[in-house]
Amino acid sequence: MMYGRLYAIAVMVVLSAAVAVGCKKDGDGDGNDGRISFPVESYIVDYTSTLVVVDYESDFDVEVTGLPSWCQLERMESGAAVIAVGRNDGQRRSGSVVFSAGGGRSEFAIVQRGKAISGNGMIRVDSLVSVGRKGAVVMLAPLYDGVSVTPSVKEGAEWIHLRASSYATLSQVAVEVDENTGESPRKGVVYFASDRGDIDSTVIWQAGKDEISIDGDVTVDSYLNAVVKMKIRTGRLSAGEKITSAGYYISWSDPLPGPGGRSMTVGMGGQDANNIYLDIKANIYRGLIPGRSYNIRYAMATDRRTYYSDTQTFSVPALPAVGPADMKIPVVFHVYYSGSGSVVENVSAEAVYNQIDMANFIWRGRFGGGVDTGVEFVPATHTPWGEPLAEPGIHRIAVSRPLSLTDDQFIFDGDYNDSFNLWDPKKYVNVWVMDVSMLDVAGYATIPSVPESKPLSGLASGDYYFTHPLDYMHGIVLDNEAVMSTNDGMTFAHEAGHLFGLLHAFSDNGCGKDDYCADTPDYDRSLYLKTFEQTGVHDFSRISCDGSRFTSVNVMDYFFGYAFEITPDQKRRIDHTLDYGIVGVTRSGAVKSLSYVDADAPKPEITIIH
């Protein structure tokens, strides 16, 4: 009955450029003693061994008192220190060179890339360099098997200079970047041409005074899937500012999507926010409604504030309409929230309606390949006591603290279920929204209740008994974060399948578990997950128990799959539950005569859980 939450995020940090280190003053307090200043913030060097010349100005004799282990002081010159940087065959590394003068000390940053470099020509150079607005000296090392390589600045020549230095050879090119006094970031290109005509280039991006640039684009692959690519570039932000997360927010109703809306975010682990370039790719699976236009904003959160891009708009292709539904079932989302909970605790109306809309597309077979069940879920307009709902289909209930419950706590612990509203399950599909405190569980549902005289294959004998509508928590529970996630848009559709008699369309730890639907291929999900853990490939295909390969499209499968299909055999189980289950009206509109006690219960008191 449980549906595992899907995460489909590919994050690639393309480059972290130099950590900007400002000049520190440790004199006697007048701001002059021991002052050491540098014309640029830092050096960015390639992986090969090289010499860098760190220029400085000071009214005192200066000495180098600290070096990273992979650097050596070659010599001191008038107004400059010559630092030998060792070869780096590993990962990117950075360190500070400590200068002391007159009782004060200052630090200068040196950042060195690892051996891996990029390029698509005979010449191999770093393809992108990110520099802070105060400028830097960049050491580029073109690798080439020809006789000579000639560098030149094709874009940004007014602020990018090839430094003439005795330490620059054919294998080391020093590029000096001036300070950017403008508001906007700027881009320059350094070209490298060989004597045989091969060309490669390095793009140098430099932050402006606005300190940060966030942009991206969305490509809609199909009715269900889209690819989001976002780019973040920063200059020199507040000293010590750390990135906590990055991602995007989408909405079809809010022109400025933000916290509280549907989103995808990925933690960045407190990475330094200064002078970085991030390229983040994320996929939206099964979260977009055909025919709808969405607003999207990209965001980067730090420990100080959140930075946003401008709003962009993208559209999802429409699908053909279908005829009227045979049966419309009211649904109510009971949303539990507290003032001390997370921003997603009191889920948005848009997120709720997205769940209902996606379920209707799937249950009516509008994505193609599946049958039309003839069932539509409609937001309830009134409470069981005739009171209109301010937000159709949504019943918000304030609690004194955030609720975080397992399925056993919710269903069996009287301390909890006595406090929850259960609207008459003959007339409503009840959906409770809270924090589901089970790892990677986006939701769960109770099994259908049908009379023992009308058995449904797969149910145990004890599952058929039902006594009183308010004695049993009959319905669906959804995790609030899953409801707000762009990648869990079909969770309600899946759990509604359980509520109306469908079982999972797979086996675990081998084959042989029967969902009593001959037209849903069985596969060993544990083997699929093991393969995914080994390869990391987001594979939408499966190997069935008979050895054939198929694409996962069934709504009762999950993880990486399209989840838009209900088969004819599954529809027959749904029909059986509709005919004999707890919902009190048949497709023909006739009121059922059910065996359990049908007492008109008074309006329950809402108990606040402490």
XYZ file of C-alpha atoms in Angstrom:
610
model
C 0.000 0.000 0.000
C 2.959 2.286 0.350
C 4.289 4.414 -2.396
C 7.991 5.242 -2.318
C 8.911 8.861 -2.994
C 10.703 9.545 -6.271
C 13.734 11.809 -6.524
C 15.077 12.449 -10.019
C 17.733 15.106 -9.647
C 20.996 15.231 -11.466
C 23.313 17.840 -10.028
C 26.605 18.713 -11.601
C 28.908 21.368 -10.199
C 30.772 22.521 -13.258
C 33.315 24.719 -11.536
C 33.999 26.379 -8.241
C 36.293 29.301 -8.891
C 38.647 31.098 -6.533
C 37.598 31.701 -2.986
C 37.797 35.460 -2.647
C 40.002 36.421 0.289
C 40.050 40.026 1.385
C 42.948 41.810 2.952
C 43.019 41.503 6.744
C 44.532 44.214 8.953
C 46.091 43.228 12.255
C 48.058 46.345 13.150
C 47.803 48.456 16.243
C 44.316 49.656 15.435
C 44.980 52.725 13.280
C 44.264 50.818 10.080
C 47.754 51.472 8.625
C 50.312 49.347 10.438
C 51.125 46.186 8.582
C 48.794 46.896 5.676
C 49.389 44.622 2.698
C 47.310 45.069 -0.448
C 47.086 42.981 -3.607
C 46.031 44.254 -7.059
C 43.888 41.151 -7.641
C 42.008 38.812 -5.328
C 43.518 35.465 -6.206
C 45.270 33.214 -8.674
C 43.521 30.371 -10.472
C 46.068 27.909 -11.865
C 45.921 24.742 -13.892
C 46.944 21.303 -12.708
C 50.481 21.419 -14.109
C 53.465 22.663 -12.105
C 53.832 26.398 -12.459
C 55.173 29.585 -10.936
C 52.855 32.404 -9.918
C 53.914 35.928 -9.101
C 51.887 37.450 -6.277
C 52.255 41.232 -6.418
C 51.698 43.274 -3.262
C 52.090 46.764 -1.840
C 53.190 47.521 1.697
C 55.057 50.206 3.652
C 56.839 47.467 5.606
C 59.184 44.617 4.872
C 57.057 41.658 3.834
C 57.710 37.970 4.326
C 55.744 34.850 3.499
C 54.966 33.046 6.767
C 52.548 30.367 5.608
C 52.042 28.239 2.492
C 49.869 25.280 1.506
C 51.766 21.999 1.551
C 51.683 21.834 -2.244
C 53.348 25.258 -2.688
C 56.902 26.493 -2.103
C 58.359 29.981 -1.914
C 60.679 30.281 -4.892
C 61.963 33.757 -4.000
C 60.981 37.258 -2.910
C 61.361 40.178 -5.299
C 60.664 43.862 -4.935
C 56.903 44.045 -4.458
C 56.328 40.411 -5.434
C 56.566 36.868 -4.125
C 57.278 34.058 -6.600
C 55.388 30.914 -5.540
C 56.078 27.467 -7.033
C 52.862 25.416 -7.311
C 53.266 21.647 -7.566
C 51.472 19.446 -10.082
C 47.948 18.346 -9.039
C 46.886 14.958 -10.368
C 43.943 14.782 -7.957
C 40.886 16.928 -7.255
C 40.566 20.705 -7.126
C 42.385 22.260 -4.158
C 42.769 25.701 -2.678
C 44.880 27.308 -0.009
C 46.019 30.619 1.427
C 49.483 32.160 1.248
C 50.079 34.163 4.427
C 52.001 37.447 4.164
C 53.277 39.234 7.299
C 54.473 42.811 7.638
C 54.874 45.246 10.537
C 53.016 43.032 12.978
C 50.084 42.568 10.576
C 49.181 39.685 8.303
C 47.137 39.178 5.151
C 46.171 36.142 3.099
C 46.107 35.573 -0.634
C 44.169 32.706 -2.231
C 45.586 30.236 -4.734
C 43.164 27.777 -6.341
C 44.406 24.869 -8.441
C 42.310 22.589 -10.591
C 42.744 18.846 -10.736
C 44.082 16.997 -13.741
C 40.739 16.600 -15.504
C 40.335 19.334 -18.110
C 37.822 19.825 -20.874
C 37.917 20.762 -24.527
C 36.813 19.388 -27.848
C 39.703 20.223 -30.129
C 43.324 19.242 -30.559
C 44.140 21.922 -28.008
C 42.941 21.095 -24.484
C 42.231 24.029 -22.188
C 39.855 24.676 -19.327
C 36.522 25.420 -20.964
C 35.171 27.820 -18.347
C 36.675 30.047 -15.664
C 34.633 31.982 -13.080
C 36.192 35.117 -11.610
C 34.971 37.530 -8.934
C 34.280 41.157 -9.759
C 37.595 42.368 -8.273
C 39.511 40.426 -10.908
C 42.152 37.722 -10.794
C 45.124 36.281 -12.605
C 44.262 33.028 -14.360
C 46.978 30.580 -15.389
C 45.888 28.519 -18.394
C 47.807 25.476 -19.606
C 46.906 24.481 -23.189
C 47.914 20.913 -24.016
C 48.820 20.363 -27.657
C 50.977 17.998 -29.686
C 51.906 20.618 -32.313
C 54.838 23.005 -32.493
C 53.297 26.217 -31.201
C 50.058 27.622 -29.803
C 49.112 31.287 -30.090
C 46.666 32.747 -27.530
C 44.491 35.780 -28.254
C 41.519 37.558 -26.680
C 38.531 37.569 -29.011
C 35.868 38.816 -26.583
C 36.550 41.089 -23.628
C 39.830 42.455 -24.914
C 39.240 45.721 -23.045
C 39.302 43.939 -19.680
C 41.165 40.671 -20.330
C 44.928 40.925 -20.861
C 47.534 38.327 -21.721
C 50.293 39.068 -19.225
C 53.803 39.324 -20.657
C 55.883 37.440 -18.117
C 59.118 35.511 -18.133
C 57.226 32.786 -16.315
C 54.673 32.320 -19.097
C 55.774 29.733 -21.635
C 54.049 27.832 -24.393
C 52.608 25.569 -21.690
C 51.617 28.348 -19.263
C 49.617 31.434 -20.281
C 48.900 34.090 -17.661
C 45.598 35.916 -18.202
C 44.883 39.020 -16.128
C 41.248 40.039 -15.551
C 40.515 43.653 -14.566
C 37.999 44.669 -11.894
C 34.401 44.801 -13.110
C 32.921 48.126 -11.998
C 29.648 47.552 -13.849
C 26.406 46.213 -12.448
C 26.077 43.127 -14.645
C 28.224 40.023 -15.135
C 30.335 39.915 -18.278
C 31.830 37.237 -20.473
C 35.113 37.088 -22.334
C 36.745 34.459 -24.531
C 40.417 33.582 -24.876
C 41.214 31.659 -28.074
C 44.106 29.308 -28.662
C 45.185 28.592 -32.254
C 47.780 26.041 -33.328
C 50.095 26.246 -36.284
C 47.928 23.561 -37.926
C 44.745 25.611 -37.629
C 43.189 23.874 -34.594
C 41.250 26.223 -32.326
C 39.989 25.896 -28.767
C 38.838 28.490 -26.284
C 38.268 29.317 -22.643
C 35.228 31.319 -21.566
C 35.926 33.686 -18.699
C 32.841 34.761 -16.802
C 33.159 37.618 -14.310
C 30.598 38.717 -11.740
C 29.402 42.314 -11.646
C 28.399 44.523 -8.749
C 25.023 42.813 -8.597
C 27.076 39.889 -7.247
C 24.885 37.087 -8.540
C 23.233 35.854 -11.711
C 20.610 33.080 -11.756
C 19.075 31.853 -14.978
C 17.772 28.689 -16.618
C 15.444 27.127 -19.127
C 12.815 24.377 -19.315
C 12.406 21.883 -22.147
C 9.114 19.966 -22.147
C 9.925 16.483 -23.429
C 6.397 15.092 -23.302
C 3.061 15.555 -21.563
C 4.546 14.167 -18.378
C 8.216 15.078 -18.353
C 10.345 18.205 -18.600
C 14.048 18.971 -18.214
C 15.038 21.959 -16.078
C 18.509 23.442 -16.491
C 19.576 26.259 -14.215
C 22.798 28.216 -13.977
C 24.037 30.123 -10.938
C 27.004 32.469 -10.988
C 28.108 34.518 -8.018
C 30.643 37.219 -7.393
C 31.907 38.237 -4.019
C 29.031 37.880 -1.544
C 29.135 38.518 2.184
C 32.206 37.102 3.848
C 31.577 33.546 4.950
C 28.191 33.256 3.201
C 27.372 29.576 2.577
C 25.033 27.934 0.058
C 22.455 25.723 1.760
C 20.344 24.702 -1.239
C 19.484 25.448 -4.853
C 16.534 24.598 -7.045
C 13.349 26.013 -8.500
C 9.707 26.821 -7.697
C 6.849 26.418 -10.177
C 3.227 27.572 -10.163
C 0.423 28.037 -12.679
C -1.327 30.644 -10.517
C 1.447 32.604 -8.775
C 3.461 34.982 -10.999
C 6.286 34.919 -8.404
C 6.642 31.267 -7.331
C 8.521 30.801 -4.078
C 8.528 28.954 -0.750
C 5.143 27.442 -0.110
C 4.778 26.448 -3.751
C 5.647 23.270 -5.605
C 9.375 22.927 -5.892
C 12.562 20.947 -6.320
C 15.536 21.748 -4.120
C 18.839 20.024 -3.529
C 21.080 20.565 -0.528
C 24.485 22.070 -1.223
C 26.135 21.177 2.077
C 27.243 24.654 3.106
C 29.503 25.295 0.122
C 31.156 28.721 0.039
C 28.908 31.084 -1.931
C 31.687 33.326 -3.216
C 32.803 33.186 -6.842
C 31.115 29.979 -7.945
C 29.522 28.608 -11.088
C 26.815 25.970 -10.676
C 25.103 24.056 -13.458
C 22.116 22.109 -12.095
C 19.968 19.765 -14.146
C 16.689 18.369 -12.828
C 13.895 16.352 -14.395
C 10.206 16.872 -13.668
C 8.566 13.460 -13.864
C 4.765 13.088 -13.879
C 4.181 16.468 -12.296
C 2.835 18.665 -15.094
C -0.764 18.931 -16.269
C -1.278 18.920 -20.073
C -2.605 22.160 -21.523
C -1.386 24.259 -18.610
C 1.166 27.110 -18.557
C 3.563 27.337 -15.624
C 5.644 30.085 -14.079
C 9.095 29.084 -12.827
C 11.712 30.858 -10.724
C 15.176 29.513 -10.007
C 16.615 30.095 -6.560
C 19.739 29.760 -4.461
C 19.419 29.822 -0.682
C 22.304 30.708 1.599
C 22.581 30.965 5.345
C 21.873 34.708 4.937
C 19.079 34.985 2.348
C 17.515 33.525 -0.811
C 18.352 34.795 -4.297
C 15.805 34.418 -7.132
C 15.834 34.633 -10.903
C 13.247 36.525 -12.911
C 10.047 34.589 -13.632
C 9.954 32.498 -16.794
C 6.891 30.859 -18.351
C 6.624 27.537 -20.162
C 3.657 25.582 -21.522
C 2.726 21.912 -21.618
C 0.980 20.584 -24.740
C -2.717 19.892 -24.403
C -4.428 16.519 -24.785
C -7.767 15.764 -26.446
C -10.800 16.141 -24.208
C -12.896 13.152 -23.146
C -16.614 12.793 -22.630
C -18.464 13.263 -19.347
C -17.590 10.987 -16.455
C -19.808 8.051 -15.530
C -19.264 8.723 -11.851
C -17.943 11.731 -9.936
C -16.627 11.123 -6.421
C -16.116 14.077 -4.031
C -12.676 14.193 -2.428
C -11.554 16.205 0.601
C -7.944 16.850 1.625
C -7.702 17.280 5.410
C -4.558 19.420 5.747
C -2.991 19.503 9.216
C -0.694 22.420 9.917
C 0.901 24.255 12.820
C 2.556 27.621 13.175
C 5.865 25.963 14.012
C 5.974 23.631 11.007
C 7.899 23.868 7.747
C 6.751 26.042 4.866
C 5.337 22.961 3.087
C 3.271 21.813 6.090
C 0.208 23.868 5.165
C 0.229 22.706 1.554
C -1.020 25.064 -1.135
C -4.398 24.739 -2.812
C -2.614 24.611 -6.160
C -0.644 21.539 -5.080
C -3.856 19.809 -3.957
C -5.630 20.578 -7.235
C -2.589 19.368 -9.169
C -2.923 15.982 -7.422
C -6.641 15.789 -8.278
C -6.145 16.921 -11.883
C -3.325 14.421 -12.467
C -5.449 11.599 -11.044
C -8.291 12.492 -13.401
C -5.995 12.478 -16.444
C -4.738 9.021 -15.429
C -8.097 7.534 -14.400
C -9.764 8.779 -17.596
C -6.959 7.303 -19.757
C -6.106 10.647 -21.314
C -2.365 9.971 -21.611
C -3.038 7.114 -24.006
C -2.437 3.403 -23.588
C -4.710 2.990 -20.571
C -8.440 2.511 -20.238
C -10.974 5.130 -19.224
C -12.378 4.086 -15.847
C -15.183 6.628 -16.206
C -14.380 7.909 -12.699
C -13.491 11.496 -11.888
C -12.521 12.937 -8.524
C -14.045 16.340 -7.835
C -13.206 18.714 -4.977
C -15.932 18.605 -2.336
C -17.824 21.890 -2.073
C -19.441 21.417 1.374
C -18.790 19.689 4.673
C -21.077 16.798 5.691
C -23.000 19.357 7.765
C -23.787 21.647 4.844
C -21.118 24.281 5.458
C -19.426 25.579 2.304
C -15.675 25.042 2.065
C -13.649 28.211 1.587
C -11.339 26.216 -0.681
C -13.232 23.430 -2.481
C -11.792 20.040 -1.635
C -9.609 21.358 1.208
C -10.309 21.207 4.931
C -7.509 22.891 6.889
C -7.088 21.938 10.551
C -4.726 23.771 12.889
C -2.754 21.673 15.374
C -0.471 22.802 18.163
C 2.611 21.070 16.756
C 3.630 19.452 13.472
C 2.248 15.941 13.043
C 4.730 13.242 12.155
C 3.075 9.807 12.216
C 3.649 6.298 10.959
C 0.817 4.344 9.378
C 0.303 2.271 12.551
C 0.076 5.412 14.696
C -2.470 6.957 12.378
C -4.745 3.955 11.935
C -4.520 2.096 15.256
C -3.525 4.557 17.981
C -6.674 6.014 19.518
C -4.723 9.023 20.769
C -4.385 10.071 17.152
C -7.309 8.806 15.127
C -9.868 10.126 17.583
C -8.525 13.565 16.775
C -8.784 13.279 13.014
C -11.808 14.156 11.005
C -13.306 11.283 9.067
C -16.020 12.514 6.775
C -18.607 9.919 5.778
C -16.625 7.560 3.494
C -19.831 6.617 1.654
C -19.896 10.185 0.288
C -16.257 11.343 0.257
C -12.764 10.100 -0.459
C -10.867 11.247 2.640
C -7.238 12.302 2.166
C -5.172 13.286 5.207
C -2.060 15.397 4.603
C 0.738 15.451 7.195
C 4.376 14.504 7.662
C 4.588 10.748 7.083
C 7.427 9.715 9.376
C 8.522 6.693 7.372
C 11.622 6.892 5.208
C 10.896 7.546 1.520
C 7.157 6.953 1.879
C 5.089 9.515 0.001
C 1.705 8.071 0.974
C -0.389 5.044 1.865
C -4.013 3.965 1.673
C -6.398 1.579 3.379
C -7.688 -1.417 1.486
C -11.221 -1.336 0.102
C -14.078 -2.559 2.268
C -16.453 -4.923 0.469
C -18.967 -7.441 1.857
C -17.657 -10.939 2.473
C -20.388 -12.223 0.167
C -18.760 -10.212 -2.669
C -15.063 -11.081 -2.251
C -12.244 -9.333 -4.070
C -9.242 -11.507 -4.906
C -6.244 -10.708 -2.748
C -8.138 -9.664 0.372
C -7.991 -11.799 3.491
C -11.261 -12.913 5.097
C -10.885 -10.453 7.949
C -10.619 -7.563 5.530
C -14.288 -7.741 4.561
C -15.846 -6.678 7.830
C -16.920 -3.108 8.403
C -19.093 -1.819 11.236
C -19.389 1.951 11.381
C -18.117 4.702 9.066
C -16.574 6.715 11.916
C -14.881 3.717 13.534
C -12.371 3.110 10.758
C -9.939 5.514 9.102
C -10.930 4.634 5.549
C -9.008 6.737 3.053
C -5.578 7.954 1.960
C -2.660 9.579 3.781
C -0.203 11.753 1.816
C 3.103 13.196 2.971
C 3.014 16.994 2.791
C 6.451 17.258 1.174
C 5.390 14.763 -1.494
C 2.276 16.811 -2.264
C 4.467 19.888 -2.753
C 7.138 18.126 -4.822
C 7.067 18.490 -8.594
C 7.995 14.815 -8.922
C 5.171 13.332 -6.842
C 2.215 14.707 -8.776
C 0.574 11.301 -9.219
C 0.773 10.047 -5.624
C -2.961 10.554 -5.045
C -3.754 8.692 -8.299
C -1.645 5.731 -7.104
C -3.074 5.630 -3.583
C -6.629 5.971 -4.931
C -5.861 2.807 -6.880
C -5.220 1.004 -3.580
C -8.373 2.451 -2.048
C -10.421 1.053 -4.927
C -8.896 -2.403 -4.989
C -5.598 -2.279 -6.907
C -2.394 -3.913 -5.703
C 1.192 -3.148 -6.670
C 2.148 -4.241 -10.175
C 5.434 -5.878 -9.099
C 6.949 -8.439 -6.742
C 9.677 -7.988 -4.137
C 12.552 -10.400 -3.475
C 11.753 -12.620 -6.409
C 8.685 -13.148 -8.563
C 5.246 -14.542 -7.935
C 3.278 -11.920 -6.026
C -0.087 -11.688 -7.741
C -1.970 -8.414 -8.282
C -4.787 -10.501 -9.864
C -4.459 -8.606 -13.152
C -3.156 -10.724 -16.021
C -2.386 -7.672 -18.173
C 0.173 -6.100 -15.774
C 3.631 -7.657 -16.284
C 5.301 -8.777 -13.065
C 8.954 -7.989 -12.234
C 11.294 -8.272 -9.261
C 11.494 -4.742 -7.856
C 14.311 -5.624 -5.426
C 16.499 -6.692 -8.361
C 15.596 -3.494 -10.241
C 16.590 -1.365 -7.242
C 19.862 -3.258 -6.848
C 20.699 -2.562 -10.486
C 19.817 1.110 -10.029
C 22.093 1.377 -6.976
C 24.951 -0.135 -8.973
C 24.520 1.956 -12.122
C 22.744 5.114 -10.946
C 20.816 5.098 -14.245
C 17.257 6.453 -14.104
C 15.837 3.560 -16.090
C 12.147 3.615 -17.022
C 12.347 0.070 -18.367
C 11.977 -3.196 -16.439
C 12.889 -6.864 -16.958
C 9.717 -8.876 -16.447
C 9.666 -12.201 -14.668
C 9.410 -13.956 -18.067
C 12.634 -12.256 -19.204
C 11.146 -9.681 -21.572
C 11.828 -5.957 -21.278
C 9.000 -3.442 -20.960
C 8.552 0.254 -20.154
C 6.987 1.041 -16.799
C 3.745 2.922 -17.438
C 1.331 1.449 -14.877
C -0.034 3.685 -12.136
C 0.512 0.916 -9.564
C 4.247 0.782 -10.232
C 6.562 3.532 -8.990
C 10.125 4.796 -8.748
C 11.308 5.745 -12.279
C 8.245 5.125 -14.433
C 5.549 7.060 -16.268
C 2.655 5.802 -14.083
C -0.158 6.898 -16.401
C -1.862 3.603 -17.308
C -4.766 1.653 -15.811
C -5.340 -1.673 -17.561
C -8.666 -3.395 -18.379
C -8.117 -5.987 -15.631
C -7.399 -3.218 -13.131
C -10.578 -1.454 -14.201
C -12.534 -4.624 -13.421
C -11.212 -4.546 -9.830
C -12.134 -0.855 -9.563
C -15.622 -1.609 -10.895
C -16.061 -4.368 -8.313
C -15.111 -1.990 -5.501
C -17.434 0.692 -6.856
C -20.300 -1.808 -7.076
C -19.863 -3.410 -3.651
C -17.465 -1.200 -1.678
C -17.967 1.576 0.778
C -18.821 4.349 -1.709
C -22.563 4.622 -1.305
C -23.631 5.330 -4.895
C -23.257 3.111 -7.947
C -22.462 4.254 -11.478
C -26.183 4.208 -12.253
C -26.841 6.572 -9.355
C -28.586 3.969 -7.191
C -27.956 4.175 -3.459
C -26.379 0.996 -2.124
C -27.836 -1.068 0.679
C -24.757 -1.897 2.751
C -24.465 -4.345 5.610
C -22.697 -2.086 8.066
C -24.490 0.240 10.486
C -25.432 3.490 8.783
C -25.982 5.889 11.654
C -26.184 9.638 11.145
C -23.303 10.776 13.281
C -23.232 14.275 14.789
C -20.549 16.718 13.765
C -17.385 15.610 15.624
C -15.422 17.930 17.840
C -11.982 18.813 16.506
C -9.427 17.825 19.115
C -6.116 19.670 19.052
C -3.213 17.261 19.433
C -0.658 18.450 21.973
